[in-house]
Coordinates of C-alpha atoms and ligand atoms in Angstrom, one line a residue:
M1 CA -14.3 24.0 -3.1
G2 CA -12.5 21.1 -1.5
K3 CA -9.7 19.3 -3.0
N4 CA -9.8 15.5 -3.5
V5 CA -6.4 13.8 -4.1
V6 CA -4.9 10.4 -4.7
V7 CA -1.8 9.3 -2.5
L8 CA 0.0 6.3 -3.7
G9 CA 3.0 4.9 -3.9
S10 CA 4.8 5.0 -7.0
Q11 CA 7.3 1.8 -6.6
W12 CA 6.9 -1.3 -5.1
G13 CA 5.2 -0.6 -1.7
D14 CA 6.6 0.9 1.6
E15 CA 7.4 4.2 0.2
G16 CA 6.2 5.8 3.1
K17 CA 2.4 6.9 2.3
G18 CA 1.5 6.3 5.7
K19 CA 3.5 9.1 7.0
I20 CA 2.4 11.7 4.2
V21 CA -0.9 10.5 4.4
D22 CA -1.0 11.0 8.2
L23 CA 0.8 14.2 7.8
L24 CA -2.0 15.7 5.0
T25 CA -4.9 14.8 6.9
E26 CA -5.0 17.9 9.0
R27 CA -6.0 19.6 6.1
V28 CA -9.1 17.2 5.0
Q29 CA -12.3 16.3 6.1
G30 CA -12.1 12.4 5.0
V31 CA -9.6 9.8 4.3
V32 CA -10.2 6.9 1.9
R33 CA -8.6 3.4 1.7
F34 CA -9.5 2.2 -1.6
Q35 CA -7.6 -1.3 -2.4
G36 CA -5.6 -3.9 -0.6
G37 CA -6.2 -5.3 2.9
H38 CA -3.9 -6.0 6.0
N39 CA -1.3 -7.0 3.7
A40 CA -0.2 -3.3 3.8
G41 CA 1.5 -1.9 7.1
H42 CA 1.7 2.0 6.9
T43 CA 3.8 3.4 9.7
L44 CA 3.1 6.8 11.4
V45 CA 5.2 8.4 13.7
V46 CA 4.0 11.5 15.8
D47 CA 6.4 13.1 18.2
G48 CA 8.5 9.9 18.6
E49 CA 5.5 7.3 19.2
K50 CA 4.9 4.8 16.1
T51 CA 1.7 3.3 14.8
I52 CA 1.8 0.7 12.3
L53 CA -1.6 0.5 10.4
Q54 CA -2.7 -2.4 8.1
L55 CA -6.1 -1.7 7.4
L56 CA -7.8 1.5 9.0
P57 CA -6.8 4.6 6.7
S58 CA -3.8 6.7 8.2
G59 CA -5.7 9.6 9.0
I60 CA -7.1 7.6 12.0
L61 CA -5.1 9.7 14.5
H62 CA -6.7 13.2 13.5
A63 CA -10.0 13.6 16.0
G64 CA -13.1 14.4 14.0
V65 CA -11.7 13.3 10.4
Q66 CA -14.0 10.7 8.9
C67 CA -11.9 7.2 7.7
M68 CA -13.3 5.0 5.2
I69 CA -12.9 1.5 3.9
G70 CA -14.1 1.8 0.2
N71 CA -15.4 -1.5 -1.6
G72 CA -12.3 -2.1 -3.2
V73 CA -10.5 -3.2 0.2
V74 CA -10.6 -6.9 1.4
V75 CA -11.5 -7.0 4.8
S76 CA -10.3 -9.5 7.6
L77 CA -12.7 -8.9 10.4
Q78 CA -10.1 -10.7 12.8
A79 CA -7.5 -8.1 11.6
L80 CA -10.1 -4.8 11.6
K81 CA -11.0 -5.7 15.3
K82 CA -7.4 -6.1 16.4
E83 CA -6.7 -2.8 14.8
I84 CA -9.5 -1.2 16.6
D85 CA -9.2 -2.7 19.7
F86 CA -5.4 -1.4 19.7
L87 CA -6.4 2.2 18.9
E88 CA -9.4 2.1 21.1
A89 CA -7.1 1.3 24.0
K90 CA -5.0 4.7 23.0
N91 CA -8.1 6.5 23.5
I92 CA -8.4 7.1 19.7
P93 CA -12.3 6.4 19.2
V94 CA -12.2 4.5 16.1
K95 CA -15.7 3.4 15.8
K96 CA -16.6 6.8 15.7
Q97 CA -14.6 7.8 12.9
L98 CA -14.8 4.8 10.7
K99 CA -17.2 3.8 8.0
V100 CA -16.7 0.4 6.1
S101 CA -18.5 -0.3 2.8
G102 CA -20.8 -3.3 3.1
A103 CA -19.4 -4.4 -0.8
C104 CA -16.2 -5.0 0.6
A105 CA -14.8 -8.6 0.0
L106 CA -14.2 -10.4 3.2
V107 CA -10.8 -12.1 3.8
M108 CA -11.4 -15.2 5.7
P109 CA -9.5 -17.7 7.5
Y110 CA -9.5 -20.2 4.8
H111 CA -7.9 -17.6 2.6
V112 CA -5.2 -17.7 4.7
A113 CA -4.7 -21.3 4.5
L114 CA -5.0 -21.2 0.6
D115 CA -2.5 -18.1 0.3
L116 CA 0.1 -20.3 2.4
A117 CA -0.6 -23.8 1.1
R118 CA -0.3 -22.2 -2.7
E119 CA 2.9 -20.6 -1.7
T120 CA 4.3 -23.8 -0.3
R121 CA 3.2 -25.5 -3.5
R122 CA 5.3 -23.0 -5.6
G123 CA 8.5 -23.9 -4.1
Q124 CA 11.3 -21.8 -5.3
N125 CA 9.0 -19.7 -7.7
L126 CA 6.7 -18.5 -4.6
I127 CA 5.3 -15.0 -4.8
G128 CA 6.6 -14.2 -1.4
T129 CA 3.0 -12.8 -0.3
T130 CA 2.3 -11.7 3.0
G131 CA 0.5 -14.8 3.8
R132 CA -3.0 -12.8 4.9
G133 CA -5.1 -14.3 2.4
I134 CA -5.3 -11.5 0.1
G135 CA -4.9 -13.0 -3.4
P136 CA -7.7 -15.7 -2.4
A137 CA -9.9 -13.6 -1.0
Y138 CA -9.7 -11.3 -4.2
E139 CA -10.1 -14.4 -6.5
D140 CA -13.6 -15.2 -4.7
K141 CA -14.6 -11.6 -5.2
I142 CA -14.0 -11.9 -8.8
A143 CA -15.2 -15.3 -9.3
R144 CA -18.5 -14.4 -8.0
R145 CA -18.4 -16.7 -4.9
G146 CA -17.1 -14.3 -2.4
I147 CA -18.7 -13.3 1.2
R148 CA -19.2 -9.5 1.3
F149 CA -19.0 -7.3 4.7
A150 CA -23.0 -6.6 4.4
D151 CA -23.9 -10.1 3.7
L152 CA -23.5 -10.9 7.6
L153 CA -26.4 -8.7 8.1
D154 CA -28.6 -11.5 7.1
P155 CA -27.1 -14.5 9.1
Q156 CA -29.0 -17.3 7.0
Y157 CA -27.9 -16.0 3.8
F158 CA -24.5 -15.9 5.1
E159 CA -24.4 -19.5 5.8
T160 CA -25.8 -20.7 2.5
L161 CA -23.0 -18.7 1.0
L162 CA -20.3 -19.7 3.2
R163 CA -21.6 -23.6 2.8
E164 CA -21.3 -22.9 -0.7
V165 CA -17.7 -21.6 -0.9
L166 CA -16.4 -24.1 1.7
D167 CA -17.8 -26.9 -0.2
Y168 CA -15.5 -25.9 -3.0
H169 CA -12.4 -25.0 -1.0
N170 CA -12.5 -27.7 1.1
F171 CA -12.3 -30.0 -1.8
V172 CA -9.4 -28.1 -3.0
L173 CA -7.5 -28.0 0.2
K174 CA -7.9 -31.5 1.0
N175 CA -7.3 -33.0 -2.7
Y176 CA -5.2 -30.9 -4.3
L177 CA -3.3 -28.8 -1.8
M178 CA -3.1 -31.8 0.7
T179 CA -3.9 -29.8 3.9
S180 CA -6.8 -29.4 6.7
V181 CA -10.0 -28.4 5.7
F182 CA -12.4 -26.1 7.7
D183 CA -15.5 -26.6 9.6
V184 CA -18.7 -24.5 8.1
Q185 CA -20.3 -24.0 11.7
E186 CA -17.1 -23.0 13.3
I187 CA -16.8 -20.5 10.8
Y188 CA -19.9 -19.0 10.9
E189 CA -19.8 -18.9 14.9
E190 CA -16.7 -17.1 14.6
T191 CA -17.4 -14.7 12.2
L192 CA -20.8 -13.3 13.5
A193 CA -19.5 -13.0 16.7
L194 CA -16.7 -10.7 15.4
A195 CA -19.3 -8.9 13.0
S196 CA -21.7 -7.9 15.9
E197 CA -19.4 -5.0 16.8
L198 CA -18.2 -4.2 13.2
L199 CA -21.3 -4.1 11.1
P200 CA -22.7 -1.2 12.9
M201 CA -19.8 0.8 10.8
I202 CA -21.2 -0.2 7.7
A203 CA -22.2 2.9 5.2
D204 CA -22.8 3.7 1.7
I205 CA -19.4 4.9 1.0
P206 CA -20.2 6.2 -2.5
A207 CA -23.3 8.3 -1.2
L208 CA -20.7 9.8 1.9
L209 CA -18.2 10.6 -0.4
Q210 CA -21.0 12.4 -2.4
Q211 CA -22.2 14.3 0.7
H212 CA -18.5 14.9 1.7
R213 CA -18.2 16.6 -1.7
Q214 CA -21.2 18.6 -2.2
Q215 CA -20.3 20.1 1.4
G216 CA -17.2 21.3 -0.1
H217 CA -14.9 18.9 2.0
S218 CA -11.6 17.7 1.0
L219 CA -10.9 14.2 0.7
L220 CA -7.5 12.0 0.8
F221 CA -7.4 8.8 -1.0
E222 CA -4.8 6.5 0.5
G223 CA -3.2 3.7 -1.7
A224 CA -1.6 0.9 -0.4
Q225 CA 1.4 -1.1 -1.9
G226 CA 2.7 0.3 -5.0
T227 CA 2.4 1.1 -8.7
F228 CA 4.4 -2.2 -9.5
L229 CA 2.6 -4.3 -7.7
D230 CA -0.6 -3.6 -9.3
I231 CA -2.4 -6.8 -10.7
D232 CA -2.4 -5.4 -14.2
H233 CA 0.6 -3.1 -14.4
G234 CA 3.1 -4.5 -12.0
T235 CA 5.6 -7.3 -12.6
Y236 CA 3.2 -10.0 -13.0
P237 CA 2.8 -13.0 -11.4
Y238 CA 4.9 -11.2 -8.7
V239 CA 2.2 -8.6 -7.6
T240 CA -0.9 -8.0 -5.2
S241 CA -4.3 -9.0 -6.3
S242 CA -5.5 -5.3 -6.7
N243 CA -5.1 -2.2 -8.7
T244 CA -2.9 0.1 -6.8
V245 CA -2.5 2.8 -9.7
A246 CA -4.5 5.9 -9.1
G247 CA -7.3 4.6 -11.4
G248 CA -8.2 1.9 -8.4
A249 CA -9.2 5.0 -6.2
C250 CA -12.3 5.4 -8.2
T251 CA -13.3 1.9 -8.8
G252 CA -12.3 1.4 -5.1
S253 CA -14.5 3.7 -3.6
G254 CA -17.3 4.8 -5.9
F255 CA -15.7 8.2 -6.3
G256 CA -15.8 9.6 -9.9
P257 CA -12.9 10.2 -12.0
R258 CA -14.0 14.0 -12.7
Y259 CA -13.9 14.7 -8.9
I260 CA -10.1 13.9 -8.3
D261 CA -7.8 16.8 -8.6
A262 CA -4.6 15.6 -7.7
V263 CA -2.4 12.6 -7.5
L264 CA 0.5 12.5 -5.5
G265 CA 3.3 9.8 -6.3
V266 CA 5.2 9.0 -2.8
T267 CA 8.6 7.5 -4.1
K268 CA 11.8 6.7 -1.9
A269 CA 14.8 8.4 -3.0
Y270 CA 16.0 4.8 -4.0
T271 CA 14.0 1.5 -4.4
T272 CA 13.1 -1.4 -2.3
R273 CA 10.9 -4.3 -3.0
V274 CA 9.7 -7.2 -0.5
G275 CA 9.2 -10.7 -2.0
S276 CA 9.8 -12.2 -5.2
G277 CA 10.2 -10.8 -8.7
P278 CA 12.1 -8.5 -11.0
F279 CA 14.0 -5.4 -9.9
P280 CA 16.4 -4.1 -12.3
T281 CA 18.2 -1.6 -9.8
E282 CA 18.8 -4.2 -6.8
L283 CA 22.4 -3.9 -4.9
T284 CA 23.1 -7.2 -3.2
G285 CA 26.6 -6.5 -2.5
I286 CA 27.7 -3.7 0.7
L287 CA 25.9 -1.0 -1.0
G288 CA 22.7 -2.7 -0.8
D289 CA 23.2 -3.8 3.0
T290 CA 24.0 0.1 3.7
L291 CA 20.6 0.9 2.4
V292 CA 19.0 -1.7 4.6
E293 CA 20.7 -0.8 7.6
Q294 CA 20.7 3.0 7.1
G295 CA 17.0 2.8 6.2
R296 CA 16.0 0.5 8.6
E297 CA 14.3 -1.7 5.9
F298 CA 12.6 -4.5 7.4
G299 CA 8.8 -4.7 6.4
S300 CA 6.5 -3.1 8.8
N301 CA 3.9 -6.0 8.6
T302 CA 5.8 -8.9 8.0
G303 CA 9.5 -7.9 9.5
R304 CA 10.9 -9.2 6.3
K305 CA 14.0 -7.8 4.9
R306 CA 13.8 -5.5 2.0
R307 CA 15.6 -5.7 -1.2
C308 CA 17.5 -2.5 -2.2
G309 CA 18.8 -0.8 -4.9
W310 CA 19.3 2.8 -6.5
F311 CA 16.5 4.8 -7.7
D312 CA 14.8 3.5 -11.0
A313 CA 13.9 6.5 -13.0
V314 CA 12.6 4.3 -16.0
A315 CA 10.6 2.6 -13.8
M316 CA 9.1 5.7 -12.2
R317 CA 8.6 7.8 -15.6
R318 CA 6.0 5.0 -16.2
A319 CA 4.5 5.0 -12.9
A320 CA 4.2 9.0 -13.5
Y321 CA 2.4 8.7 -16.8
M322 CA 0.3 5.7 -15.7
N323 CA -1.1 7.5 -12.4
S324 CA -1.0 10.9 -14.1
L325 CA 0.9 12.1 -11.0
S326 CA 0.7 15.8 -10.5
G327 CA 2.9 16.2 -7.5
L328 CA 6.1 13.7 -6.6
C329 CA 6.8 13.4 -2.8
I330 CA 10.6 11.9 -2.6
T331 CA 10.9 10.2 1.1
K332 CA 13.8 8.9 2.8
L333 CA 16.5 11.2 1.6
D334 CA 18.3 11.1 5.0
V335 CA 19.1 7.2 4.1
L336 CA 21.7 8.4 1.5
D337 CA 23.3 10.8 3.8
S338 CA 26.4 8.7 4.1
F339 CA 27.1 7.7 0.4
D340 CA 29.9 8.8 -1.5
Q341 CA 28.1 8.8 -5.0
V342 CA 24.4 8.2 -5.4
Q343 CA 23.3 6.7 -8.7
I344 CA 20.0 6.8 -10.5
A345 CA 18.9 4.6 -13.6
V346 CA 18.0 6.4 -16.6
A347 CA 17.7 4.0 -19.4
Y348 CA 17.5 0.1 -19.5
E349 CA 19.6 -1.4 -21.8
E350 CA 17.9 -4.8 -24.3
T351 CA 14.3 -3.7 -23.5
E352 CA 11.3 -1.6 -25.1
G353 CA 8.7 -2.0 -22.0
Y354 CA 8.4 -2.6 -18.7
S355 CA 5.5 -4.9 -17.9
D356 CA 7.1 -8.2 -19.2
S357 CA 8.5 -9.5 -16.0
R358 CA 10.4 -12.2 -17.9
R359 CA 12.5 -9.7 -19.5
V360 CA 15.6 -9.5 -17.7
V361 CA 17.2 -5.6 -18.4
K362 CA 20.3 -3.8 -17.5
P363 CA 20.2 -0.3 -16.2
I364 CA 22.3 2.4 -17.2
Y365 CA 23.3 4.6 -14.5
E366 CA 23.8 8.3 -14.1
T367 CA 26.1 9.2 -11.1
L368 CA 25.8 11.9 -9.1
E369 CA 28.1 12.9 -6.0
G370 CA 26.8 12.2 -2.5
W371 CA 26.1 15.3 0.0
K372 CA 28.0 13.6 2.7
S373 CA 26.3 15.5 5.6
S374 CA 23.4 14.5 7.4
T375 CA 19.8 15.6 6.3
V376 CA 18.0 14.2 9.0
G377 CA 14.9 16.0 10.2
I378 CA 15.5 19.1 7.8
D379 CA 12.0 20.8 7.3
S380 CA 13.0 23.5 4.7
W381 CA 14.2 23.3 1.4
S382 CA 17.0 26.2 1.8
K383 CA 18.8 24.2 4.9
L384 CA 19.3 21.0 2.5
P385 CA 22.9 20.5 1.3
E386 CA 23.6 21.9 -2.4
K387 CA 24.0 18.2 -3.5
A388 CA 21.1 16.7 -2.1
K389 CA 19.2 19.6 -3.6
A390 CA 20.7 18.8 -6.9
Y391 CA 19.7 14.7 -6.5
V392 CA 15.9 15.6 -6.0
K393 CA 16.2 18.2 -8.9
R394 CA 17.8 16.0 -11.1
I395 CA 14.6 13.1 -10.5
E396 CA 12.1 16.2 -10.8
T397 CA 13.3 16.8 -14.1
L398 CA 14.1 12.8 -15.5
L399 CA 10.4 12.4 -14.0
E400 CA 9.2 15.9 -15.9
V401 CA 6.4 15.6 -12.1
P402 CA 6.8 18.8 -10.1
L403 CA 8.6 18.1 -6.4
S404 CA 5.9 18.7 -4.0
M405 CA 7.5 17.3 -0.7
V406 CA 10.7 15.5 0.2
S407 CA 10.7 13.6 3.7
T408 CA 13.8 13.7 5.7
G409 CA 12.9 11.6 8.4
P410 CA 9.8 9.1 9.9
D411 CA 8.2 11.9 11.9
R412 CA 5.3 13.8 10.7
K413 CA 7.5 16.9 11.0
H414 CA 10.7 15.9 9.3
T415 CA 9.1 17.1 5.9
I416 CA 9.9 19.8 3.6
E417 CA 7.2 21.2 1.6
I418 CA 7.9 22.7 -1.7
S419 CA 4.7 22.8 -3.8
P420 CA 1.4 21.6 -1.8
V421 CA -0.9 19.5 -3.4
L422 CA -3.6 20.9 -1.3
Ligands
GDP501 P1 4.3 2.6 3.5 O1 3.9 1.0 3.4 O2 4.1 3.3 2.3 O3 3.4 3.5 4.6 O4 5.5 2.6 4.2 P2 6.0 1.6 5.7 O5 5.4 2.5 6.7 O6 6.0 0.5 5.0 O7 7.8 2.2 5.3 C1 8.3 3.6 5.6 C2 9.2 3.3 6.7 O8 10.0 4.4 6.5 C3 8.5 3.3 8.0 O9 9.5 2.5 9.1 C4 8.7 4.9 8.2 O10 8.7 5.3 9.5 C5 10.1 5.4 7.6 N1 10.0 6.4 7.0 C6 8.9 7.3 6.4 N2 9.6 8.3 5.7 C7 10.8 8.3 6.2 C8 11.7 9.5 6.1 O11 11.9 10.5 5.3 N3 13.2 9.0 6.7 C9 13.3 7.6 7.1 N4 14.7 7.5 7.5 N5 12.5 6.9 7.5 C10 11.3 7.3 6.8
IMO502 P1 2.2 -1.3 1.8 O1 1.0 -0.8 1.6 C1 5.6 -3.9 0.2 C2 4.1 -7.9 -2.0 C3 4.4 -9.3 -1.0 C4 4.4 -9.9 -2.1 C5 3.4 -9.3 -3.2 C6 2.2 -9.9 -3.1 O2 2.8 -1.4 3.2 O3 3.2 -0.5 0.5 P2 0.0 -10.1 -1.1 O4 0.4 -10.6 0.5 O5 -0.3 -8.9 -1.6 O6 -0.7 -11.2 -2.1 O7 1.7 -10.3 -1.5 O8 3.0 -8.0 -2.7 N1 3.4 -6.6 -1.0 C7 3.9 -5.4 -0.2 N2 5.2 -5.1 -0.5 N3 4.5 -3.2 0.8 C8 3.1 -3.8 0.9 O9 2.0 -2.6 1.3 C9 3.2 -4.9 0.2 N4 1.6 -5.7 0.7 C10 2.0 -6.7 -0.3 O10 5.6 -8.7 -0.4 O11 5.5 -9.6 -2.9
MG503 MG1 4.2 -0.5 4.0

C-alpha cells in the first residue's frame, strides 16, 4: 500500500518545504502541487548545487518520478516555460515527467498589471504581494470569467473568452487604475505561441492520481506559501489568494480526503514573514538582524528581506489542528546556534483568537538557554547538543505533534530523521 502525504508550510511561507519535498521524493512515485503559482520560491540544494523552483513540484530533480500541477494552481505560461527551459538545459527531462491539469486557471499578463497597479493604489496599506498577478488570476477564476489551460486547445473559444475578459479588465485598468491597457490580438498570439509547446502536458490529474493509488504508489502533495497566508485562515487581508492549509491538497488536486495518510507541517525553528501584516513575535532590533543574517533571510523569489522573530507556539498550535498535522519538521535549527538565549511565545495577552488581523497582541515568552555551538549539517539526533534537543523537544511538547524531522542546513543531507512520515 502506498502512502499519501501532504507537506505544507505551517507559518507564513519559506519554511523549507522545497528541501523537504525534494528529500522525501526518493520514497514516492508522484509529487503534486495543489495551490499557489509562481509566487512560490522553493529552494533545493543537492551536493551544494542550488535550484529554486516556482511552479514545478520539488520532486522534479528525481528521474522517473511523476510531477503534477493540480487544478488549484494558477499557471503563468511564461513562468512555466522559463522554468522548464532552465531545467531542460541542465538535462532534466521536465516535459517527460510533468503533467498539468487542464483546469488550472491561467495567470495572464493583465493580471500582473492589475496586481501591481492595485498595490500602488493601496499606498501604505499595500499587501506586499510578489507582484506576479496571483490574486487577480484567482479572482477571475472565482468570478467564473477566468481562462483555463485547456481552453487553449480551442483557439476560437479562447479568443472569445479573452475578448470578454479583456473588455472588462481594460475598462478597470484605464478608468479606475489609470494605467495602460492590453491588446487582445497581441495576447492571443503570444499565449498560443507559448501554449503549443506546453499543451501536450495536459492530463486528467484526478484520474492519474487514482491510477497511482490503485497501483499502490506513494504520493506527496506539496504546499506553497504557509498556513497563515491562507485566504480564509490567515491574517486577512495580508494573505495570498489560495487555500494553503491541508484541506487545499484535496480540492486543489482532485484527490479524496480519505486517501491522505499523513500531514507533515514544516516550520522554521523561529518565524519569518515577507510582505505586510501582523507578526506578533517579530524582532525589529539587533536580534532580528541576527536572524536575517544567520538565516540568509532574503526571499528566494523576489529577493526581499524577510521579517524575522521568535518561534510562535500560539500560532503553531492553531496550525497544528487546522492542518491535522501528524508530524512536525523543524528547519533551520542551525540559524539559532549563536544565541545566548532562545525564546518561544507560549501565550498572547489580550486575545482569544488568532484570525482577526486587526487585533494587536503581546506575546508571553518562555526563555530557554541557547546551545552556543554549531549544529550545521548534523544528521543524527545523538550528535545534537543537549540544549538544542531540549529546544526542539519543548516545541514538540507545546504543539502536541510528534517530531518527525529536524533540518540543520540547506542541503538534502543536512537532515535528522526522527520518526519518518513515509
Ligand atoms: P520554501 O518556500 O518553504 O521551500 O522555503 P525557501 O526555499 O523559500 O526558503 C528556505 C531557505 O532556507 C532556502 O534558502 C533553503 O535553502 C534554506 N534552508 C532550508 N533548510 C535549511 C536549514 O535547515 N538550515 C539553513 N541554514 N538553511 C535552510
Ligand atoms: P513559498 O511557497 C512567503 C506572500 C507575499 C505577500 C502575500 C500575498 O516560497 O513559501 P501574493 O503574490 O501571493 O498575492 O502575495 O503572500 N507570499 C509569500 N511569502 N513565501 C511564499 O511562498 C509566498 N508567496 C506569497 O509576500 O505578503
Ligand atoms: Mg519560499
